């Protein structure tokens, strides 16, 4: 095994490093692969291929397993959006919703729907403030907002 390790370690490590770009993780994968090769050496069948090719496959599979495990672990450590610091950050001062194309869509709405959406979305008004500003009942604001959203959804399809 010492001879095998000395002869093939660089080639196997370079393959692993292409799959797992962090050198310290790649070294761990190489060590794990060598243990797997050692344990499974009796199952190697020379009629099916060269020893080096078999060892490459063991290393490749071990590296892919490690990537999947690392990706799974990193995904499981992410915070829910509500607990993320980004959730509490205000939008940048230069952000303008019209940059995402919604402005053009709202211009196609009926005037009474557009007035409600303009105050709620672009003006940052609450539904009650919109009701007061437009001098219409709160229920009408809610109905028009809902109808406007349905219409926008149809336009976006």
mmCIF file of C-alpha atoms in Angstrom:
data_model
loop_
_atom_site.group_PDB
_atom_site.id
_atom_site.type_symbol
_atom_site.label_atom_id
_atom_site.label_comp_id
_atom_site.label_asym_id
_atom_site.label_seq_id
_atom_site.Cartn_x
_atom_site.Cartn_y
_atom_site.Cartn_z
ATOM 1 C CA UNK A 1 0.000 0.000 0.000
ATOM 2 C CA UNK A 2 2.930 2.339 0.703
ATOM 3 C CA UNK A 3 4.234 1.753 -2.808
ATOM 4 C CA UNK A 4 0.748 2.318 -4.275
ATOM 5 C CA UNK A 5 0.321 5.541 -2.271
ATOM 6 C CA UNK A 6 3.733 6.858 -3.309
ATOM 7 C CA UNK A 7 3.156 6.019 -6.964
ATOM 8 C CA UNK A 8 -0.406 7.325 -7.373
ATOM 9 C CA UNK A 9 -1.069 9.893 -4.658
ATOM 10 C CA UNK A 10 -0.332 12.966 -6.821
ATOM 11 C CA UNK A 11 -2.502 11.846 -9.713
ATOM 12 C CA UNK A 12 -5.363 10.852 -7.412
ATOM 13 C CA UNK A 13 -5.050 14.076 -5.405
ATOM 14 C CA UNK A 14 -5.194 16.220 -8.558
ATOM 15 C CA UNK A 15 -8.391 14.448 -9.633
ATOM 16 C CA UNK A 16 -9.930 14.946 -6.196
ATOM 17 C CA UNK A 17 -8.851 18.601 -6.137
ATOM 18 C CA UNK A 18 -10.777 19.212 -9.365
ATOM 19 C CA UNK A 19 -13.936 17.965 -7.686
ATOM 20 C CA UNK A 20 -13.318 19.330 -4.178
ATOM 21 C CA UNK A 21 -11.557 22.701 -4.608
ATOM 22 C CA UNK A 22 -10.522 23.128 -0.945
ATOM 23 C CA UNK A 23 -7.040 21.587 -0.504
ATOM 24 C CA UNK A 24 -7.591 20.514 3.109
ATOM 25 C CA UNK A 25 -10.864 18.781 2.230
ATOM 26 C CA UNK A 26 -9.239 17.197 -0.826
ATOM 27 C CA UNK A 27 -6.491 15.771 1.388
ATOM 28 C CA UNK A 28 -9.111 14.272 3.695
ATOM 29 C CA UNK A 29 -10.885 12.770 0.706
ATOM 30 C CA UNK A 30 -7.592 11.281 -0.502
ATOM 31 C CA UNK A 31 -7.020 9.666 2.892
ATOM 32 C CA UNK A 32 -10.594 8.327 2.975
ATOM 33 C CA UNK A 33 -10.153 7.003 -0.557
ATOM 34 C CA UNK A 34 -6.929 5.236 0.342
ATOM 35 C CA UNK A 35 -8.672 3.518 3.239
ATOM 36 C CA UNK A 36 -11.484 2.440 0.924
ATOM 37 C CA UNK A 37 -8.964 1.150 -1.604
ATOM 38 C CA UNK A 38 -7.158 -0.757 1.146
ATOM 39 C CA UNK A 39 -10.398 -2.259 2.476
ATOM 40 C CA UNK A 40 -11.757 -3.151 -0.954
ATOM 41 C CA UNK A 41 -8.525 -4.255 -2.591
ATOM 42 C CA UNK A 42 -9.568 -7.905 -2.591
ATOM 43 C CA UNK A 43 -12.642 -6.984 -4.648
ATOM 44 C CA UNK A 44 -10.506 -5.439 -7.418
ATOM 45 C CA UNK A 45 -10.843 -7.457 -10.619
ATOM 46 C CA UNK A 46 -7.943 -6.978 -13.034
ATOM 47 C CA UNK A 47 -10.009 -8.344 -15.922
ATOM 48 C CA UNK A 48 -12.373 -5.374 -15.671
ATOM 49 C CA UNK A 49 -9.761 -2.642 -15.870
ATOM 50 C CA UNK A 50 -6.461 -1.277 -14.672
ATOM 51 C CA UNK A 51 -5.783 -0.761 -10.979
ATOM 52 C CA UNK A 52 -5.238 2.955 -11.505
ATOM 53 C CA UNK A 53 -8.616 3.351 -13.232
ATOM 54 C CA UNK A 54 -10.327 1.485 -10.396
ATOM 55 C CA UNK A 55 -8.565 3.702 -7.828
ATOM 56 C CA UNK A 56 -9.597 6.831 -9.781
ATOM 57 C CA UNK A 57 -13.221 5.721 -9.619
ATOM 58 C CA UNK A 58 -12.984 5.120 -5.875
ATOM 59 C CA UNK A 59 -11.490 8.601 -5.397
ATOM 60 C CA UNK A 60 -14.025 10.253 -7.689
ATOM 61 C CA UNK A 61 -16.950 8.641 -5.900
ATOM 62 C CA UNK A 62 -15.536 9.519 -2.497
ATOM 63 C CA UNK A 63 -15.039 13.142 -3.587
ATOM 64 C CA UNK A 64 -18.580 13.355 -4.942
ATOM 65 C CA UNK A 65 -19.942 11.876 -1.731
ATOM 66 C CA UNK A 66 -18.028 14.481 0.256
ATOM 67 C CA UNK A 67 -19.360 17.341 -1.859
ATOM 68 C CA UNK A 68 -22.916 16.131 -1.398
ATOM 69 C CA UNK A 69 -22.376 15.830 2.342
ATOM 70 C CA UNK A 70 -20.781 19.298 2.596
ATOM 71 C CA UNK A 71 -23.560 20.834 0.515
ATOM 72 C CA UNK A 72 -26.208 19.156 2.658
ATOM 73 C CA UNK A 73 -24.548 20.351 5.849
ATOM 74 C CA UNK A 74 -24.219 23.928 4.621
ATOM 75 C CA UNK A 75 -27.862 23.947 3.526
ATOM 76 C CA UNK A 76 -29.005 22.626 6.866
ATOM 77 C CA UNK A 77 -27.099 25.394 8.657
ATOM 78 C CA UNK A 78 -28.732 28.269 6.828
ATOM 79 C CA UNK A 79 -31.069 30.407 8.855
ATOM 80 C CA UNK A 80 -34.711 30.918 8.065
ATOM 81 C CA UNK A 81 -35.257 34.254 6.326
ATOM 82 C CA UNK A 82 -36.938 35.756 9.381
ATOM 83 C CA UNK A 83 -33.796 35.094 11.472
ATOM 84 C CA UNK A 84 -31.377 36.297 8.807
ATOM 85 C CA UNK A 85 -29.675 39.689 9.185
ATOM 86 C CA UNK A 86 -30.768 40.467 5.614
ATOM 87 C CA UNK A 87 -34.390 40.374 6.739
ATOM 88 C CA UNK A 88 -33.854 43.407 8.961
ATOM 89 C CA UNK A 89 -31.841 45.423 6.459
ATOM 90 C CA UNK A 90 -33.756 48.162 4.701
ATOM 91 C CA UNK A 91 -33.704 48.279 0.934
ATOM 92 C CA UNK A 92 -30.984 50.389 -0.561
ATOM 93 C CA UNK A 93 -32.008 54.022 -1.011
ATOM 94 C CA UNK A 94 -31.560 53.793 -4.770
ATOM 95 C CA UNK A 95 -33.942 50.837 -5.161
ATOM 96 C CA UNK A 96 -36.867 51.684 -7.387
ATOM 97 C CA UNK A 97 -39.530 49.083 -8.063
ATOM 98 C CA UNK A 98 -39.994 50.313 -11.607
ATOM 99 C CA UNK A 99 -36.637 48.689 -12.394
ATOM 100 C CA UNK A 100 -38.274 45.286 -12.270
ATOM 101 C CA UNK A 101 -41.034 46.113 -14.757
ATOM 102 C CA UNK A 102 -43.919 46.389 -12.314
ATOM 103 C CA UNK A 103 -44.336 50.096 -12.985
ATOM 104 C CA UNK A 104 -45.282 49.429 -16.612
ATOM 105 C CA UNK A 105 -47.749 46.740 -15.582
ATOM 106 C CA UNK A 106 -49.466 48.963 -13.027
ATOM 107 C CA UNK A 107 -49.912 51.672 -15.687
ATOM 108 C CA UNK A 108 -52.244 49.262 -17.520
ATOM 109 C CA UNK A 109 -54.602 48.903 -14.545
ATOM 110 C CA UNK A 110 -57.936 50.657 -14.290
ATOM 111 C CA UNK A 111 -57.431 54.114 -12.724
ATOM 112 C CA UNK A 112 -59.172 53.226 -9.446
ATOM 113 C CA UNK A 113 -57.031 50.099 -9.044
ATOM 114 C CA UNK A 114 -53.871 51.963 -9.987
ATOM 115 C CA UNK A 115 -54.542 54.693 -7.402
ATOM 116 C CA UNK A 116 -54.804 52.071 -4.641
ATOM 117 C CA UNK A 117 -51.678 50.178 -5.769
ATOM 118 C CA UNK A 118 -49.702 53.418 -6.144
ATOM 119 C CA UNK A 119 -50.402 54.383 -2.548
ATOM 120 C CA UNK A 120 -50.010 50.908 -1.055
ATOM 121 C CA UNK A 121 -46.960 49.748 -3.000
ATOM 122 C CA UNK A 122 -45.101 52.821 -4.158
ATOM 123 C CA UNK A 123 -46.232 55.195 -1.431
ATOM 124 C CA UNK A 124 -45.837 52.754 1.453
ATOM 125 C CA UNK A 125 -49.263 53.611 2.837
ATOM 126 C CA UNK A 126 -51.248 51.229 4.997
ATOM 127 C CA UNK A 127 -54.691 50.188 3.855
ATOM 128 C CA UNK A 128 -56.278 52.552 6.381
ATOM 129 C CA UNK A 129 -54.082 55.458 5.248
ATOM 130 C CA UNK A 130 -55.004 54.690 1.631
ATOM 131 C CA UNK A 131 -58.661 54.691 2.608
ATOM 132 C CA UNK A 132 -58.272 58.083 4.257
ATOM 133 C CA UNK A 133 -56.215 59.534 1.394
ATOM 134 C CA UNK A 134 -58.658 58.452 -1.314
ATOM 135 C CA UNK A 135 -61.735 59.087 0.847
ATOM 136 C CA UNK A 136 -63.149 55.635 0.175
ATOM 137 C CA UNK A 137 -64.167 52.901 2.619
ATOM 138 C CA UNK A 138 -61.485 50.506 3.904
ATOM 139 C CA UNK A 139 -63.361 47.547 2.416
ATOM 140 C CA UNK A 140 -63.222 49.196 -1.001
ATOM 141 C CA UNK A 141 -59.437 49.625 -0.674
ATOM 142 C CA UNK A 142 -59.086 45.933 0.156
ATOM 143 C CA UNK A 143 -61.354 44.869 -2.710
ATOM 144 C CA UNK A 144 -59.569 47.074 -5.245
ATOM 145 C CA UNK A 145 -56.126 45.941 -4.050
ATOM 146 C CA UNK A 146 -57.133 42.308 -4.383
ATOM 147 C CA UNK A 147 -58.656 42.881 -7.823
ATOM 148 C CA UNK A 148 -55.540 44.791 -8.906
ATOM 149 C CA UNK A 149 -53.293 41.945 -7.785
ATOM 150 C CA UNK A 150 -55.392 39.432 -9.703
ATOM 151 C CA UNK A 151 -55.200 41.629 -12.800
ATOM 152 C CA UNK A 152 -51.426 42.018 -12.434
ATOM 153 C CA UNK A 153 -51.120 38.250 -12.123
ATOM 154 C CA UNK A 154 -53.048 37.797 -15.372
ATOM 155 C CA UNK A 155 -50.839 40.373 -17.107
ATOM 156 C CA UNK A 156 -47.667 38.641 -15.936
ATOM 157 C CA UNK A 157 -48.746 35.282 -17.377
#
